[in-house]
mmCIF file of C-alpha atoms in Angstrom:
data_model
loop_
_atom_site.group_PDB
_atom_site.id
_atom_site.type_symbol
_atom_site.label_atom_id
_atom_site.label_comp_id
_atom_site.label_asym_id
_atom_site.label_seq_id
_atom_site.Cartn_x
_atom_site.Cartn_y
_atom_site.Cartn_z
ATOM 1 C CA MET A 1 -0.059 0.064 0.023
ATOM 2 C CA LYS A 2 2.674 2.530 0.685
ATOM 3 C CA ASN A 3 4.263 1.957 -2.940
ATOM 4 C CA LYS A 4 1.078 2.115 -4.262
ATOM 5 C CA TYR A 5 1.326 6.236 -2.756
ATOM 6 C CA LEU A 6 4.830 7.103 -3.242
ATOM 7 C CA SER A 7 4.066 5.628 -7.027
ATOM 8 C CA ILE A 8 1.038 7.810 -6.844
ATOM 9 C CA PHE A 9 3.360 10.692 -5.539
ATOM 10 C CA VAL A 10 6.095 10.511 -7.792
ATOM 11 C CA LEU A 11 3.315 10.315 -11.056
ATOM 12 C CA ALA A 12 1.878 13.246 -10.031
ATOM 13 C CA PHE A 13 5.653 15.244 -8.997
ATOM 14 C CA LEU A 14 6.967 14.465 -12.475
ATOM 15 C CA PHE A 15 3.724 15.395 -14.292
ATOM 16 C CA LEU A 16 3.791 19.212 -12.465
ATOM 17 C CA ILE A 17 7.342 19.468 -13.387
ATOM 18 C CA LEU A 18 6.737 18.384 -16.764
ATOM 19 C CA SER A 19 3.691 19.898 -17.766
ATOM 20 C CA PRO A 20 3.883 23.277 -19.237
ATOM 21 C CA ALA A 21 0.494 23.779 -18.242
ATOM 22 C CA PHE A 22 1.711 23.981 -14.580
ATOM 23 C CA ALA A 23 4.903 25.918 -15.496
ATOM 24 C CA SER A 24 5.341 28.965 -13.106
ATOM 25 C CA ALA A 25 5.711 31.791 -15.450
ATOM 26 C CA SER A 26 9.087 34.033 -14.984
ATOM 27 C CA THR A 27 9.837 37.258 -15.987
ATOM 28 C CA HIS A 28 12.842 39.592 -17.499
ATOM 29 C CA ASN A 29 13.714 43.219 -17.730
ATOM 30 C CA ASN A 30 15.594 44.261 -21.328
ATOM 31 C CA LYS A 31 16.956 47.677 -20.769
ATOM 32 C CA SER A 32 19.407 49.500 -22.826
ATOM 33 C CA HIS A 33 20.381 53.174 -22.541
ATOM 34 C CA ASP A 34 22.152 55.716 -24.442
ATOM 35 C CA TYR A 35 23.307 59.027 -24.476
ATOM 36 C CA GLU A 36 23.987 61.517 -27.336
ATOM 37 C CA VAL A 37 24.920 64.328 -28.301
ATOM 38 C CA HIS A 38 24.255 66.930 -31.342
ATOM 39 C CA VAL A 39 24.669 70.336 -32.195
ATOM 40 C CA VAL A 40 22.357 73.165 -32.581
ATOM 41 C CA TYR A 41 22.079 76.908 -33.990
ATOM 42 C CA TYR A 42 20.571 79.561 -33.193
ATOM 43 C CA ALA A 43 20.616 82.691 -34.280
ATOM 44 C CA SER A 44 21.168 85.323 -31.721
ATOM 45 C CA GLY A 45 21.872 89.194 -32.737
ATOM 46 C CA GLY A 46 22.423 88.358 -36.227
ATOM 47 C CA ILE A 47 24.691 85.235 -35.748
ATOM 48 C CA LEU A 48 24.155 81.213 -35.203
ATOM 49 C CA VAL A 49 25.800 80.621 -32.135
ATOM 50 C CA PRO A 50 25.919 77.142 -31.463
ATOM 51 C CA PHE A 51 24.483 74.884 -28.379
ATOM 52 C CA THR A 52 25.305 71.451 -27.565
ATOM 53 C CA VAL A 53 21.819 69.262 -27.395
ATOM 54 C CA GLY A 54 22.991 66.093 -25.091
ATOM 55 C CA THR A 55 19.730 63.554 -25.373
ATOM 56 C CA ASP A 56 19.393 60.372 -22.460
ATOM 57 C CA ILE A 57 17.390 57.872 -23.626
ATOM 58 C CA THR A 58 16.289 54.844 -22.218
ATOM 59 C CA MET A 59 14.362 51.576 -23.306
ATOM 60 C CA ASN A 60 13.039 49.101 -21.036
ATOM 61 C CA ILE A 61 11.340 45.851 -22.812
ATOM 62 C CA THR A 62 9.936 42.996 -20.362
ATOM 63 C CA VAL A 63 9.523 39.244 -21.487
ATOM 64 C CA SER A 64 7.804 37.374 -19.857
ATOM 65 C CA TYR A 65 8.118 33.361 -19.784
ATOM 66 C CA PRO A 66 7.256 31.029 -20.711
ATOM 67 C CA GLY A 67 6.698 31.785 -24.490
ATOM 68 C CA LYS A 68 8.865 35.093 -24.196
ATOM 69 C CA ILE A 69 5.483 37.163 -24.725
ATOM 70 C CA ILE A 70 6.597 41.252 -24.302
ATOM 71 C CA THR A 71 4.530 42.331 -21.663
ATOM 72 C CA TYR A 72 5.432 45.720 -20.913
ATOM 73 C CA GLU A 73 7.214 48.792 -22.762
ATOM 74 C CA ASP A 74 8.311 52.001 -21.915
ATOM 75 C CA ILE A 75 11.125 54.077 -23.305
ATOM 76 C CA TYR A 76 11.857 58.115 -21.979
ATOM 77 C CA ALA A 77 14.818 60.490 -22.309
ATOM 78 C CA TYR A 78 15.615 63.798 -21.786
ATOM 79 C CA ILE A 79 17.144 66.892 -22.349
ATOM 80 C CA VAL A 80 20.284 67.544 -20.167
ATOM 81 C CA ASN A 81 19.881 70.724 -19.471
ATOM 82 C CA GLY A 82 17.238 71.612 -21.838
ATOM 83 C CA ALA A 83 15.277 74.373 -19.679
ATOM 84 C CA LEU A 84 18.724 76.837 -19.808
ATOM 85 C CA PHE A 85 18.153 76.811 -23.599
ATOM 86 C CA PRO A 86 17.385 80.451 -24.816
ATOM 87 C CA PHE A 87 14.926 78.901 -26.984
ATOM 88 C CA LYS A 88 12.090 75.810 -26.687
ATOM 89 C CA CYS A 89 12.522 72.700 -27.896
ATOM 90 C CA SER A 90 10.495 69.377 -27.183
ATOM 91 C CA LEU A 91 10.991 65.610 -27.419
ATOM 92 C CA ASN A 92 8.709 63.113 -29.530
ATOM 93 C CA VAL A 93 9.414 59.301 -27.638
ATOM 94 C CA GLY A 94 7.138 56.765 -28.228
ATOM 95 C CA THR A 95 8.432 53.988 -30.991
ATOM 96 C CA ILE A 96 10.115 50.816 -30.832
ATOM 97 C CA LYS A 97 10.541 49.392 -33.902
ATOM 98 C CA TYR A 98 11.593 45.343 -34.013
ATOM 99 C CA TYR A 99 13.860 43.772 -36.434
ATOM 100 C CA LYS A 100 14.310 39.671 -36.645
ATOM 101 C CA ASP A 101 17.274 38.568 -38.321
ATOM 102 C CA ASP A 102 18.241 41.295 -39.390
ATOM 103 C CA SER A 103 14.673 42.107 -40.924
ATOM 104 C CA TYR A 104 12.181 44.664 -40.159
ATOM 105 C CA TRP A 105 9.466 43.114 -38.527
ATOM 106 C CA SER A 106 6.986 45.593 -36.872
ATOM 107 C CA THR A 107 6.820 48.896 -35.503
ATOM 108 C CA HIS A 108 5.165 49.517 -32.079
ATOM 109 C CA SER A 109 3.431 52.704 -31.028
ATOM 110 C CA LEU A 110 3.595 53.761 -27.288
ATOM 111 C CA PRO A 111 0.587 55.846 -25.025
ATOM 112 C CA TYR A 112 1.371 59.044 -25.202
ATOM 113 C CA VAL A 113 1.813 60.425 -21.797
ATOM 114 C CA GLY A 114 3.162 63.723 -22.348
ATOM 115 C CA SER A 115 6.486 65.834 -22.372
ATOM 116 C CA TYR A 116 7.460 67.085 -18.632
ATOM 117 C CA ILE A 117 9.358 69.001 -17.070
ATOM 118 C CA ALA A 118 10.628 66.500 -14.453
ATOM 119 C CA ASP A 119 13.724 69.102 -13.285
ATOM 120 C CA PRO A 120 13.888 72.799 -14.135
ATOM 121 C CA ASN A 121 17.239 71.788 -15.721
ATOM 122 C CA ASN A 122 15.689 69.092 -17.918
ATOM 123 C CA ILE A 123 12.792 68.893 -20.712
ATOM 124 C CA THR A 124 11.979 65.559 -20.553
ATOM 125 C CA GLY A 125 9.693 62.548 -23.044
ATOM 126 C CA PHE A 126 8.098 59.713 -21.666
ATOM 127 C CA ARG A 127 5.965 56.732 -23.113
ATOM 128 C CA TYR A 128 4.808 53.525 -21.572
ATOM 129 C CA GLY A 129 2.063 51.129 -21.912
ATOM 130 C CA LYS A 130 1.522 47.383 -22.024
ATOM 131 C CA PRO A 131 1.566 46.384 -25.661
ATOM 132 C CA ASN A 132 -0.663 44.369 -27.824
ATOM 133 C CA THR A 133 2.004 42.335 -28.815
ATOM 134 C CA ASP A 134 2.553 41.254 -33.357
ATOM 135 C CA LEU A 135 5.965 39.081 -32.252
ATOM 136 C CA VAL A 136 5.620 35.815 -32.758
ATOM 137 C CA ASP A 137 6.526 33.670 -29.754
ATOM 138 C CA SER A 138 9.619 32.233 -29.132
ATOM 139 C CA SER A 139 11.903 34.407 -31.133
ATOM 140 C CA THR A 140 14.459 36.565 -30.381
ATOM 141 C CA TYR A 141 14.106 40.461 -31.755
ATOM 142 C CA LYS A 142 16.226 43.583 -31.471
ATOM 143 C CA ALA A 143 14.484 46.460 -30.317
ATOM 144 C CA ILE A 144 15.276 50.112 -31.574
ATOM 145 C CA GLY A 145 13.588 53.101 -29.728
ATOM 146 C CA ALA A 146 13.931 56.319 -31.170
ATOM 147 C CA VAL A 147 13.362 59.981 -29.519
ATOM 148 C CA THR A 148 12.988 62.784 -32.082
ATOM 149 C CA TYR A 149 14.323 66.601 -30.993
ATOM 150 C CA SER A 150 12.427 69.722 -32.597
ATOM 151 C CA SER A 151 12.328 73.366 -32.048
ATOM 152 C CA SER A 152 11.355 75.883 -34.741
ATOM 153 C CA SER A 153 14.273 78.206 -33.308
ATOM 154 C CA THR A 154 17.573 76.234 -34.098
ATOM 155 C CA THR A 155 18.974 74.710 -37.238
ATOM 156 C CA PRO A 156 18.410 71.911 -37.771
ATOM 157 C CA MET A 157 15.132 72.259 -36.727
ATOM 158 C CA SER A 158 14.849 68.896 -36.135
ATOM 159 C CA PHE A 159 16.664 65.528 -35.410
ATOM 160 C CA VAL A 160 16.055 61.555 -34.866
ATOM 161 C CA VAL A 161 18.415 60.994 -31.502
ATOM 162 C CA ASP A 162 20.791 57.863 -32.636
ATOM 163 C CA THR A 163 19.100 54.564 -31.142
ATOM 164 C CA THR A 164 19.225 52.683 -28.213
ATOM 165 C CA GLU A 165 19.301 49.106 -28.937
ATOM 166 C CA GLY A 166 17.852 45.974 -26.736
ATOM 167 C CA VAL A 167 17.967 42.639 -27.531
ATOM 168 C CA VAL A 168 14.679 40.814 -26.731
ATOM 169 C CA ASP A 169 15.232 37.161 -26.079
#
């Protein structure tokens, strides 16, 4: 009788461990960060004065296992000392492009939270969201987040901050 219960217990234990339906989900956060500097020119007193625009960008992608499903994305950026410029500028943050095997796969446009000034010296843009993912399960993707600087007072009036890359594994 003891062996019968022991056999049932062992079979039940093996079933729980080996069955994907009972496997517990875990998550992994992919975080990437980049800092880029661009020079813009502002007309002051009949001459063009150069200003350095330092943009700091961070992207987070949370992947849930099993199945490698993207469950959360966010991307935010700020212009260091942006509020000290003698001109107004803004950041447009909010797209993450996914590539698989060096081929474009899809673009996720995240819900807009808005540009705001988190610190009197920094102009900040931020977007986040739980995406409706259109990626294929169990694949590895390269993710690229983009931020666009814009100002009607400078030359150039806009540029895309190079990208922040991360791997969704």
